[in-house]
């Protein structure tokens, strides 16, 4: 029933928006009662992305301004930028929370399962009376929706349409990138909305529009061929190019977003199940303490 209600809420007009009840969903993990393990995770992933990007270009492919015409390059840059921003926000939230006076919300136990359910449904679809998250969290929300769906699309499109080598560079930029994305969706508490597919689709549309302008202006790839990718050769194969461009924006990228939404929904359900035994134990302990206080 809760799942059915969640899907009904997903198709409301306000689900296009960026209102949310708790900014800590962006900087905490539902799997840990303490923010420290997730902070360590964010730091490690950030360092991995930055070091991998720098090392890959120093060893396998020299970076040049023309590299930026490729979606793979852009996708990996924004994925790396996402990990940096995520780490900064986690550090910011961690140190701000330590500066605040301690309250019952800071109790290092898992939250109530009912609260978890509410946060996965009602908190995601916030009412006007609920507190609003700061603007930079809203920007971050749009950004990671765009980064994750585009990254998964890059992996699928490359291996389905373009793969001509299985070297280290291709594995890092066209496979491991999606591993990082999937792990992040599972480990983090980042909220997902189904109708937010419009943001990665807008990014895809902007890139496809760029490829058209670049081709019309006489742009070439690294080998002076009149396309960026052979499947979007607007001069030689206009029908195929138009089909790939339209299918990417209208079908493939939204489908990637739906896959990640399903993964986030599974994370919410499983993390709720994991928290229930802890909640039961915590309630038993509190009841026993209450009985002892009454006897005293």
XYZ file of N, CA and C in Angstrom, residues 23-280:
774
model
N 17.301 18.264 4.697
C 18.519 18.397 3.892
C 19.544 17.317 4.216
N 19.432 16.659 5.387
C 20.398 15.635 5.748
C 20.238 14.360 4.925
N 19.135 14.230 4.205
C 19.019 13.103 3.278
C 20.075 13.188 2.175
N 20.594 14.394 1.927
C 21.610 14.597 0.895
C 23.027 14.348 1.417
N 23.188 14.318 2.740
C 24.528 14.236 3.318
C 24.695 13.083 4.309
N 23.678 12.252 4.471
C 23.758 11.123 5.391
C 23.359 9.841 4.657
N 23.693 8.713 5.262
C 23.334 7.415 4.699
C 22.278 6.757 5.575
N 21.269 6.126 4.966
C 20.262 5.417 5.773
C 20.808 4.144 6.406
N 22.006 3.735 6.020
C 22.576 2.486 6.518
C 23.403 2.681 7.793
N 23.754 3.925 8.114
C 24.612 4.186 9.272
C 23.926 5.138 10.233
N 24.018 4.837 11.520
C 23.451 5.739 12.522
C 24.331 6.951 12.739
N 25.632 6.818 12.475
C 26.580 7.920 12.620
C 26.921 8.480 11.244
N 27.141 9.798 11.142
C 27.515 10.385 9.849
C 28.965 10.114 9.448
N 29.789 9.634 10.388
C 31.217 9.487 10.127
C 31.525 8.479 9.015
N 30.957 7.247 9.048
C 31.277 6.297 7.959
C 30.926 6.834 6.571
N 29.808 7.528 6.477
C 29.413 8.067 5.172
C 30.336 9.206 4.757
N 30.788 9.985 5.719
C 31.744 11.049 5.429
C 33.050 10.465 4.898
N 33.501 9.376 5.506
C 34.708 8.690 5.025
C 34.484 8.162 3.609
N 33.324 7.561 3.385
C 32.995 7.042 2.052
C 33.034 8.154 1.002
N 32.403 9.294 1.309
C 32.399 10.415 0.372
C 33.824 10.896 0.062
N 34.665 10.941 1.074
C 36.037 11.387 0.892
C 36.822 10.422 0.014
N 36.671 9.133 0.272
C 37.388 8.116 -0.500
C 36.964 8.144 -1.969
N 35.661 8.236 -2.223
C 35.162 8.258 -3.604
C 35.625 9.520 -4.324
N 35.617 10.636 -3.622
C 36.095 11.896 -4.212
C 37.561 11.772 -4.622
N 38.389 11.263 -3.721
C 39.812 11.100 -4.027
C 40.016 10.111 -5.173
N 39.229 9.036 -5.190
C 39.335 8.054 -6.276
C 39.026 8.700 -7.624
N 37.924 9.457 -7.697
C 37.528 10.060 -8.965
C 38.570 11.062 -9.468
N 39.028 11.918 -8.582
C 40.002 12.934 -8.983
C 41.308 12.280 -9.433
N 41.798 11.319 -8.653
C 43.074 10.663 -8.985
C 42.951 9.821 -10.253
N 41.822 9.139 -10.412
C 41.626 8.317 -11.607
C 41.572 9.176 -12.859
N 40.853 10.299 -12.777
C 40.751 11.182 -13.943
C 42.128 11.727 -14.336
N 42.875 12.187 -13.338
C 44.202 12.740 -13.617
C 45.156 11.665 -14.134
N 45.134 10.498 -13.538
C 46.047 9.421 -13.944
C 45.706 8.887 -15.328
N 44.409 8.700 -15.594
C 43.990 8.171 -16.894
C 44.433 9.068 -18.027
N 44.330 10.366 -17.843
C 44.729 11.284 -18.908
C 46.241 11.421 -19.021
N 46.948 11.217 -17.940
C 48.410 11.296 -18.026
C 49.013 10.037 -18.650
N 48.312 8.897 -18.516
C 48.858 7.636 -19.008
C 48.275 7.189 -20.347
N 46.965 7.424 -20.558
C 46.286 6.819 -21.706
C 45.811 7.818 -22.761
N 45.390 8.971 -22.354
C 44.840 9.920 -23.335
C 45.096 11.334 -22.855
N 45.900 12.058 -23.579
C 46.227 13.421 -23.177
C 45.008 14.318 -23.303
N 44.767 15.104 -22.277
C 43.617 15.996 -22.253
C 43.878 17.215 -23.125
N 42.894 17.570 -23.934
C 42.975 18.772 -24.758
C 41.591 19.399 -24.804
N 41.500 20.676 -25.200
C 40.175 21.314 -25.274
C 39.200 20.553 -26.164
N 39.707 19.894 -27.205
C 38.829 19.164 -28.109
C 38.224 17.929 -27.451
N 38.829 17.463 -26.365
C 38.271 16.321 -25.641
C 36.864 16.616 -25.144
N 36.571 17.889 -24.921
C 35.287 18.276 -24.336
C 34.120 18.127 -25.302
N 34.386 17.816 -26.562
C 33.270 17.576 -27.478
C 32.661 16.201 -27.242
N 33.356 15.337 -26.522
C 32.885 13.962 -26.321
C 32.053 13.854 -25.048
N 30.923 13.181 -25.157
C 30.028 13.008 -24.011
C 30.699 12.211 -22.903
N 31.547 11.255 -23.274
C 32.283 10.487 -22.275
C 33.113 11.400 -21.384
N 33.820 12.328 -22.007
C 34.672 13.255 -21.254
C 33.832 14.153 -20.361
N 32.787 14.711 -20.923
C 31.912 15.577 -20.131
C 31.277 14.806 -18.977
N 30.840 13.568 -19.264
C 30.201 12.756 -18.235
C 31.127 12.454 -17.079
N 32.385 12.158 -17.392
C 33.325 11.831 -16.312
C 33.721 13.083 -15.529
N 33.810 14.212 -16.208
C 34.126 15.467 -15.516
C 33.025 15.821 -14.530
N 31.762 15.754 -14.966
C 30.676 16.138 -14.059
C 30.472 15.089 -12.963
N 30.790 13.818 -13.247
C 30.734 12.807 -12.183
C 31.790 13.107 -11.124
N 32.983 13.474 -11.566
C 34.041 13.836 -10.626
C 33.660 15.088 -9.848
N 33.081 16.070 -10.539
C 32.629 17.285 -9.851
C 31.558 16.951 -8.823
N 30.676 15.998 -9.157
C 29.647 15.577 -8.195
C 30.268 15.015 -6.931
N 31.291 14.177 -7.057
C 31.906 13.586 -5.870
C 32.589 14.654 -5.014
N 33.152 15.672 -5.653
C 33.780 16.765 -4.906
C 32.723 17.562 -4.144
N 31.645 17.942 -4.847
C 30.571 18.707 -4.205
C 29.933 17.893 -3.081
N 29.730 16.605 -3.300
C 29.129 15.735 -2.282
C 29.986 15.698 -1.032
N 31.296 15.564 -1.215
C 32.207 15.529 -0.067
C 32.180 16.858 0.683
N 32.173 17.965 -0.051
C 32.138 19.285 0.589
C 30.857 19.453 1.399
N 29.710 19.071 0.838
C 28.446 19.196 1.551
C 28.409 18.311 2.795
N 28.985 17.112 2.698
C 29.024 16.215 3.856
C 29.882 16.795 4.971
N 31.038 17.342 4.623
C 31.895 17.980 5.630
C 31.189 19.180 6.244
N 30.536 19.967 5.409
C 29.824 21.150 5.881
C 28.723 20.757 6.860
N 27.924 19.751 6.495
C 26.845 19.302 7.367
C 27.386 18.698 8.661
N 28.471 17.929 8.553
C 29.043 17.273 9.726
C 29.525 18.300 10.749
N 30.285 19.284 10.304
C 30.827 20.262 11.241
C 29.758 21.225 11.748
N 28.766 21.524 10.899
C 27.659 22.361 11.372
C 26.841 21.644 12.430
N 26.612 20.341 12.245
C 25.838 19.573 13.223
C 26.580 19.455 14.549
N 27.903 19.440 14.516
C 28.691 19.369 15.754
C 28.678 20.700 16.503
N 28.448 21.772 15.754
C 28.406 23.091 16.392
C 27.039 23.388 17.011
N 25.999 22.668 16.547
C 24.665 22.880 17.098
C 24.550 22.248 18.475
N 23.675 22.787 19.350
C 23.428 22.132 20.641
C 22.861 20.736 20.426
N 23.295 19.797 21.242
C 22.851 18.414 21.096
C 21.391 18.291 21.457
N 20.636 17.544 20.637
C 19.214 17.305 20.883
C 18.923 15.841 20.719
N 17.662 15.495 20.898
C 17.273 14.090 20.775
C 17.451 13.579 19.360
N 17.463 14.512 18.375
C 17.645 14.094 16.984
C 19.046 13.581 16.729
N 19.991 13.962 17.636
C 21.367 13.545 17.466
C 21.662 12.223 18.156
N 20.638 11.579 18.760
C 20.828 10.312 19.452
C 21.332 9.266 18.475
N 22.485 8.609 18.710
C 23.075 7.705 17.734
C 22.384 6.356 17.675
N 21.095 6.386 17.396
C 20.347 5.148 17.170
C 19.622 5.300 15.860
N 19.209 4.190 15.297
C 18.484 4.264 14.038
C 17.154 4.946 14.267
N 16.682 5.735 13.300
C 15.397 6.393 13.455
C 14.258 5.403 13.390
N 13.122 5.881 13.877
C 11.917 5.061 13.881
C 11.573 4.630 12.466
N 11.154 3.378 12.328
C 10.806 2.857 10.999
C 9.665 3.631 10.379
N 8.704 4.101 11.253
C 7.604 4.891 10.721
C 8.096 6.226 10.191
N 9.100 6.793 10.898
C 9.685 8.043 10.419
C 10.380 7.817 9.093
N 11.063 6.668 8.968
C 11.743 6.335 7.720
C 10.763 6.265 6.566
N 9.632 5.603 6.800
C 8.620 5.487 5.759
C 8.102 6.851 5.360
N 7.869 7.695 6.368
C 7.375 9.037 6.070
C 8.380 9.827 5.261
N 9.675 9.689 5.619
C 10.696 10.433 4.897
C 10.852 9.928 3.474
N 10.549 8.676 3.225
C 10.674 8.135 1.877
C 9.460 8.432 1.017
N 8.393 8.954 1.641
C 7.194 9.279 0.872
C 6.829 10.740 1.062
N 6.249 11.076 2.225
C 5.773 12.434 2.450
C 6.903 13.447 2.457
N 8.054 13.081 3.035
C 9.156 14.046 3.089
C 9.707 14.324 1.698
N 9.627 13.341 0.828
C 10.096 13.535 -0.535
C 9.135 14.430 -1.302
N 7.843 14.339 -0.958
C 6.831 15.172 -1.601
C 6.341 16.169 -0.564
N 7.127 17.177 -0.329
C 6.950 18.109 0.769
C 5.753 19.007 0.551
N 5.066 19.363 1.616
C 3.971 20.316 1.565
C 4.512 21.712 1.789
N 3.678 22.683 1.538
C 4.118 24.065 1.666
C 4.407 24.452 3.107
N 3.844 23.701 4.095
C 4.088 24.016 5.490
C 5.418 23.456 5.989
N 6.042 22.554 5.247
C 7.280 21.924 5.676
C 8.453 22.870 5.463
N 9.549 22.695 6.224
C 10.726 23.527 6.012
C 11.335 23.266 4.641
N 11.867 24.307 4.056
C 12.453 24.179 2.722
C 13.958 24.011 2.831
N 14.518 23.207 1.929
C 15.962 23.019 1.915
C 16.606 24.228 1.248
N 17.872 24.544 1.597
C 18.563 25.695 0.978
C 18.695 25.521 -0.533
N 18.917 26.644 -1.206
C 18.966 26.635 -2.664
C 20.082 25.760 -3.202
N 21.218 25.700 -2.463
C 22.342 24.930 -2.993
C 22.069 23.425 -2.950
N 21.210 22.967 -2.032
C 20.811 21.566 -2.057
C 19.892 21.290 -3.242
N 19.073 22.256 -3.592
C 18.218 22.095 -4.772
C 19.062 22.004 -6.040
N 20.076 22.867 -6.125
C 20.982 22.791 -7.265
C 21.720 21.471 -7.314
N 22.133 21.003 -6.145
C 22.821 19.710 -6.048
C 21.892 18.573 -6.471
N 20.618 18.674 -6.118
C 19.628 17.662 -6.486
C 19.505 17.570 -8.004
N 19.371 18.705 -8.665
C 19.316 18.717 -10.132
C 20.600 18.145 -10.714
N 21.728 18.532 -10.119
C 23.040 18.136 -10.644
C 23.229 16.634 -10.592
N 22.956 16.004 -9.433
C 23.220 14.565 -9.374
C 22.208 13.763 -10.184
N 20.976 14.262 -10.347
C 20.042 13.597 -11.263
C 20.607 13.586 -12.681
N 21.143 14.706 -13.081
C 21.732 14.839 -14.407
C 22.971 13.959 -14.555
N 23.848 13.997 -13.554
C 25.102 13.247 -13.605
C 24.863 11.749 -13.644
N 24.008 11.244 -12.769
C 23.815 9.803 -12.647
C 23.141 9.211 -13.876
N 22.063 9.817 -14.336
C 21.350 9.279 -15.495
C 22.196 9.377 -16.762
N 22.900 10.494 -16.922
C 23.786 10.644 -18.084
C 24.926 9.641 -18.028
N 25.469 9.409 -16.834
C 26.565 8.454 -16.695
C 26.152 7.035 -17.044
N 24.969 6.635 -16.569
C 24.480 5.299 -16.905
C 24.192 5.190 -18.399
N 23.656 6.254 -18.978
C 23.396 6.267 -20.427
C 24.705 6.135 -21.206
N 25.755 6.820 -20.766
C 27.051 6.748 -21.450
C 27.555 5.312 -21.483
N 27.445 4.615 -20.374
C 27.889 3.221 -20.314
C 27.106 2.347 -21.289
N 25.786 2.447 -21.240
C 24.939 1.605 -22.091
C 25.143 1.933 -23.568
N 25.152 3.223 -23.898
C 25.290 3.635 -25.299
C 26.647 3.239 -25.865
N 27.699 3.391 -25.059
C 29.031 3.051 -25.565
C 29.136 1.572 -25.900
N 28.755 0.708 -24.962
C 28.921 -0.728 -25.194
C 27.914 -1.271 -26.197
N 26.793 -0.582 -26.384
C 25.793 -1.040 -27.348
C 26.074 -0.539 -28.764
N 26.627 0.671 -28.890
C 26.734 1.297 -30.206
C 28.154 1.577 -30.681
N 29.087 1.781 -29.757
C 30.382 2.325 -30.153
C 31.588 1.482 -29.791
N 31.437 0.523 -28.902
C 32.602 -0.172 -28.336
C 33.476 -0.781 -29.431
N 34.736 -0.327 -29.494
C 35.678 -0.901 -30.450
C 36.992 -1.288 -29.774
N 37.032 -1.117 -28.438
C 38.191 -1.588 -27.691
C 37.772 -1.814 -26.246
N 38.534 -2.629 -25.554
C 38.242 -2.935 -24.151
C 39.467 -2.611 -23.298
N 40.133 -1.516 -23.645
C 41.319 -1.111 -22.915
C 40.984 -0.521 -21.560
N 42.032 -0.205 -20.826
C 41.861 0.314 -19.468
C 41.071 1.614 -19.456
N 41.359 2.510 -20.405
C 40.656 3.791 -20.455
C 39.156 3.585 -20.663
N 38.795 2.690 -21.581
C 37.384 2.427 -21.839
C 36.689 1.821 -20.629
N 37.370 0.910 -19.940
C 36.780 0.294 -18.750
C 36.540 1.344 -17.672
N 37.517 2.211 -17.456
C 37.390 3.235 -16.413
C 36.285 4.233 -16.730
N 36.224 4.685 -17.989
C 35.318 5.773 -18.342
C 33.951 5.301 -18.824
N 33.837 4.006 -19.173
C 32.568 3.517 -19.716
C 31.972 2.349 -18.926
N 32.598 1.962 -17.838
C 32.064 0.862 -17.029
C 32.155 1.181 -15.543
N 33.362 1.485 -15.073
C 33.539 1.773 -13.652
C 32.770 3.026 -13.254
N 32.587 3.938 -14.193
C 31.796 5.134 -13.881
C 30.398 4.773 -13.408
N 29.775 3.793 -14.054
C 28.429 3.381 -13.644
C 28.444 2.563 -12.356
N 29.537 1.844 -12.109
C 29.677 1.147 -10.827
C 29.677 2.163 -9.685
N 30.415 3.259 -9.870
C 30.449 4.331 -8.868
C 29.051 4.912 -8.656
N 28.319 5.099 -9.750
C 26.968 5.674 -9.673
C 26.023 4.743 -8.919
N 26.022 3.470 -9.261
C 25.118 2.504 -8.618
C 25.427 2.388 -7.128
N 26.706 2.302 -6.787
C 27.092 2.228 -5.371
C 26.618 3.472 -4.631
N 26.748 4.622 -5.265
C 26.354 5.874 -4.612
C 24.858 5.908 -4.340
N 24.053 5.461 -5.294
C 22.608 5.445 -5.102
C 22.228 4.501 -3.961
N 22.906 3.359 -3.878
C 22.592 2.369 -2.853
C 23.044 2.824 -1.470
N 24.233 3.399 -1.371
C 24.824 3.737 -0.073
C 24.269 5.039 0.487
N 24.008 6.001 -0.371
C 23.596 7.331 0.086
C 22.114 7.357 0.432
N 21.674 8.506 0.927
C 20.254 8.715 1.179
C 19.641 9.686 0.192
N 20.322 9.915 -0.941
C 19.859 10.899 -1.920
C 18.434 10.596 -2.375
N 17.525 11.559 -2.263
C 16.146 11.327 -2.701
C 16.039 11.287 -4.215
N 15.101 10.500 -4.695
C 14.853 10.383 -6.135
C 13.379 10.580 -6.410
N 13.088 11.310 -7.474
C 11.713 11.457 -7.962
C 11.665 11.024 -9.414
N 10.598 10.347 -9.748
C 10.460 9.800 -11.093
C 10.420 10.908 -12.145
N 9.699 11.983 -11.853
C 9.531 13.050 -12.840
C 10.761 13.938 -12.995
N 11.775 13.690 -12.189
C 13.020 14.445 -12.349
C 13.841 13.975 -13.545
N 13.277 13.061 -14.329
C 13.951 12.658 -15.568
C 14.109 13.851 -16.507
N 13.323 14.909 -16.283
C 13.391 16.067 -17.176
C 14.766 16.728 -17.114
N 15.447 16.633 -15.974
C 16.746 17.301 -15.838
C 17.843 16.595 -16.640
N 18.024 15.276 -16.496
C 19.004 14.628 -17.378
C 18.604 14.674 -18.845
N 17.306 14.638 -19.131
C 16.878 14.737 -20.527
C 17.214 16.106 -21.109
N 17.092 17.143 -20.282
C 17.465 18.494 -20.736
C 18.964 18.562 -21.023
N 19.761 17.896 -20.190
C 21.204 17.837 -20.432
C 21.491 17.105 -21.737
N 20.788 15.981 -21.957
C 20.962 15.235 -23.200
C 20.560 16.052 -24.416
N 19.460 16.785 -24.293
C 19.012 17.631 -25.400
C 20.054 18.710 -25.706
N 20.608 19.320 -24.656
C 21.619 20.360 -24.852
C 22.845 19.790 -25.561
N 23.239 18.577 -25.186
C 24.410 17.985 -25.838
C 24.115 17.653 -27.302
N 22.950 17.081 -27.586
C 22.612 16.751 -28.966
C 22.494 18.006 -29.818
N 21.967 19.074 -29.235
C 21.902 20.345 -29.947
C 23.311 20.850 -30.254
N 24.213 20.682 -29.303
C 25.604 21.059 -29.534
C 26.213 20.266 -30.686
N 25.922 18.955 -30.749
C 26.503 18.143 -31.825
C 26.020 18.608 -33.198
N 24.765 19.059 -33.265
C 24.235 19.572 -34.534
C 24.951 20.868 -34.923
N 25.076 21.779 -33.964
C 25.743 23.063 -34.228
C 27.206 22.827 -34.589
N 27.857 21.917 -33.877
C 29.270 21.617 -34.129
C 29.458 21.049 -35.527
N 28.559 20.149 -35.926
C 28.634 19.581 -37.277
C 28.368 20.657 -38.339
N 27.343 21.485 -38.110
C 27.001 22.526 -39.085
C 28.124 23.551 -39.234
N 28.886 23.739 -38.163
C 29.992 24.699 -38.211
C 31.264 24.098 -38.793
N 31.195 22.829 -39.223
C 32.354 22.188 -39.822
C 33.289 21.527 -38.838
N 32.814 21.264 -37.633
C 33.647 20.641 -36.621
C 33.977 19.189 -36.959
N 35.109 18.727 -36.454
C 35.551 17.349 -36.710
C 35.980 16.693 -35.406
N 36.186 15.369 -35.474
C 36.669 14.654 -34.299
C 38.199 14.709 -34.262
N 38.812 13.885 -33.404
C 40.273 13.900 -33.271
C 40.990 13.487 -34.553
N 40.273 12.749 -35.416
C 40.887 12.249 -36.654
C 40.374 13.003 -37.885
N 39.843 14.207 -37.646
C 39.355 15.089 -38.713
C 38.198 14.499 -39.507
N 37.434 13.626 -38.897
C 36.206 13.123 -39.524
C 35.052 14.045 -39.158
N 34.066 14.210 -40.071
C 33.025 15.234 -39.871
C 31.910 14.800 -38.913
N 32.283 14.203 -37.802
C 31.317 13.845 -36.764
C 32.049 13.731 -35.436
N 31.285 13.691 -34.365
C 31.859 13.427 -33.043
C 31.825 11.931 -32.777
N 30.669 11.329 -33.069
C 30.507 9.877 -33.006
C 29.925 9.413 -34.335
N 30.317 8.239 -34.850
C 29.816 7.797 -36.158
C 28.301 7.587 -36.203
N 27.682 7.307 -35.055
C 26.228 7.089 -35.055
C 25.457 8.402 -35.106
N 26.154 9.537 -34.944
C 25.482 10.832 -35.123
C 26.209 11.638 -36.208
N 26.361 10.980 -37.344
C 26.943 11.605 -38.534
C 25.804 12.255 -39.317
N 25.551 13.539 -39.046
C 24.396 14.215 -39.645
C 24.548 14.418 -41.149
N 25.771 14.443 -41.625
C 25.970 14.628 -43.066
C 25.874 13.332 -43.833
N 26.479 12.260 -43.320
C 26.503 10.995 -44.047
C 25.306 10.105 -43.787
N 24.804 10.094 -42.537
C 23.668 9.239 -42.164
C 22.674 10.057 -41.346
N 21.987 11.004 -41.976
C 21.104 11.911 -41.225
C 19.952 11.194 -40.530
N 19.402 10.151 -41.160
C 18.295 9.421 -40.550
C 18.719 8.724 -39.270
N 19.844 8.008 -39.330
C 20.362 7.319 -38.154
C 20.722 8.322 -37.068
N 21.375 9.409 -37.463
C 21.789 10.414 -36.494
C 20.591 11.030 -35.774
N 19.552 11.376 -36.540
C 18.353 11.961 -35.941
C 17.659 10.955 -35.017
N 17.621 9.700 -35.437
C 17.000 8.666 -34.605
C 17.741 8.447 -33.306
N 19.068 8.407 -33.384
C 19.875 8.210 -32.177
C 19.732 9.404 -31.241
N 19.754 10.606 -31.805
C 19.637 11.813 -30.978
C 18.278 11.872 -30.284
N 17.211 11.665 -31.052
C 15.863 11.722 -30.470
C 15.634 10.580 -29.487
N 16.094 9.380 -29.843
C 15.915 8.238 -28.953
C 16.683 8.389 -27.652
N 17.840 9.012 -27.732
C 18.644 9.231 -26.523
C 17.933 10.169 -25.560
N 17.412 11.276 -26.101
C 16.793 12.297 -25.250
C 15.429 11.857 -24.733
N 14.637 11.234 -25.593
C 13.247 10.929 -25.248
C 13.046 9.547 -24.630
N 13.962 8.621 -24.868
C 13.760 7.252 -24.391
C 14.906 6.769 -23.496
N 16.107 6.768 -24.020
C 17.226 6.123 -23.325
C 17.567 6.807 -21.997
N 17.729 8.107 -22.008
C 18.095 8.819 -20.776
C 16.966 8.749 -19.742
N 15.686 8.989 -20.118
C 14.627 8.786 -19.130
C 14.573 7.359 -18.590
N 14.849 6.372 -19.435
C 14.853 4.988 -18.966
C 15.968 4.760 -17.945
N 17.122 5.356 -18.173
C 18.212 5.255 -17.201
C 17.805 5.878 -15.869
N 17.083 6.982 -15.935
C 16.600 7.618 -14.703
C 15.606 6.710 -13.975
N 14.736 6.050 -14.740
C 13.773 5.129 -14.131
C 14.494 3.975 -13.434
N 15.550 3.459 -14.047
C 16.335 2.377 -13.432
C 16.921 2.825 -12.101
N 17.480 4.020 -12.080
C 18.083 4.531 -10.852
C 17.018 4.853 -9.809
N 15.854 5.316 -10.259
C 14.743 5.539 -9.329
C 14.324 4.231 -8.667
N 14.227 3.169 -9.462
C 13.890 1.861 -8.905
C 14.925 1.383 -7.905
N 16.188 1.653 -8.193
C 17.262 1.278 -7.274
C 17.144 2.054 -5.964
N 16.846 3.351 -6.066
C 16.683 4.171 -4.859
C 15.466 3.717 -4.053
N 14.403 3.320 -4.743
C 13.202 2.831 -4.054
C 13.503 1.531 -3.308
N 14.266 0.637 -3.947
C 14.672 -0.604 -3.288
C 15.543 -0.310 -2.070
N 16.423 0.686 -2.189
C 17.266 1.089 -1.050
C 16.410 1.546 0.122
N 15.386 2.359 -0.144
C 14.511 2.835 0.919
C 13.809 1.682 1.630
N 13.312 0.722 0.858
C 12.600 -0.414 1.440
C 13.537 -1.289 2.264
N 14.713 -1.597 1.728
C 15.643 -2.483 2.419
C 16.227 -1.833 3.668
N 16.566 -0.543 3.577
C 17.118 0.138 4.748
C 16.076 0.230 5.857
N 14.796 0.363 5.475
C 13.733 0.348 6.475
C 13.632 -0.990 7.175
N 13.786 -2.085 6.417
C 13.747 -3.420 7.015
C 14.933 -3.637 7.949
N 16.101 -3.128 7.567
C 17.290 -3.286 8.407
C 17.129 -2.530 9.713
N 16.467 -1.383 9.684
C 16.325 -0.568 10.883
C 15.314 -1.119 11.877
N 14.351 -1.908 11.408
C 13.292 -2.370 12.303
C 13.801 -3.192 13.482
N 14.710 -4.190 13.292
C 15.212 -4.919 14.455
C 15.918 -4.017 15.460
N 16.672 -3.039 14.969
C 17.351 -2.103 15.856
C 16.347 -1.278 16.642
N 15.262 -0.886 15.963
C 14.220 -0.123 16.628
C 13.569 -0.947 17.724
N 13.297 -2.227 17.445
C 12.668 -3.095 18.437
C 13.542 -3.243 19.669
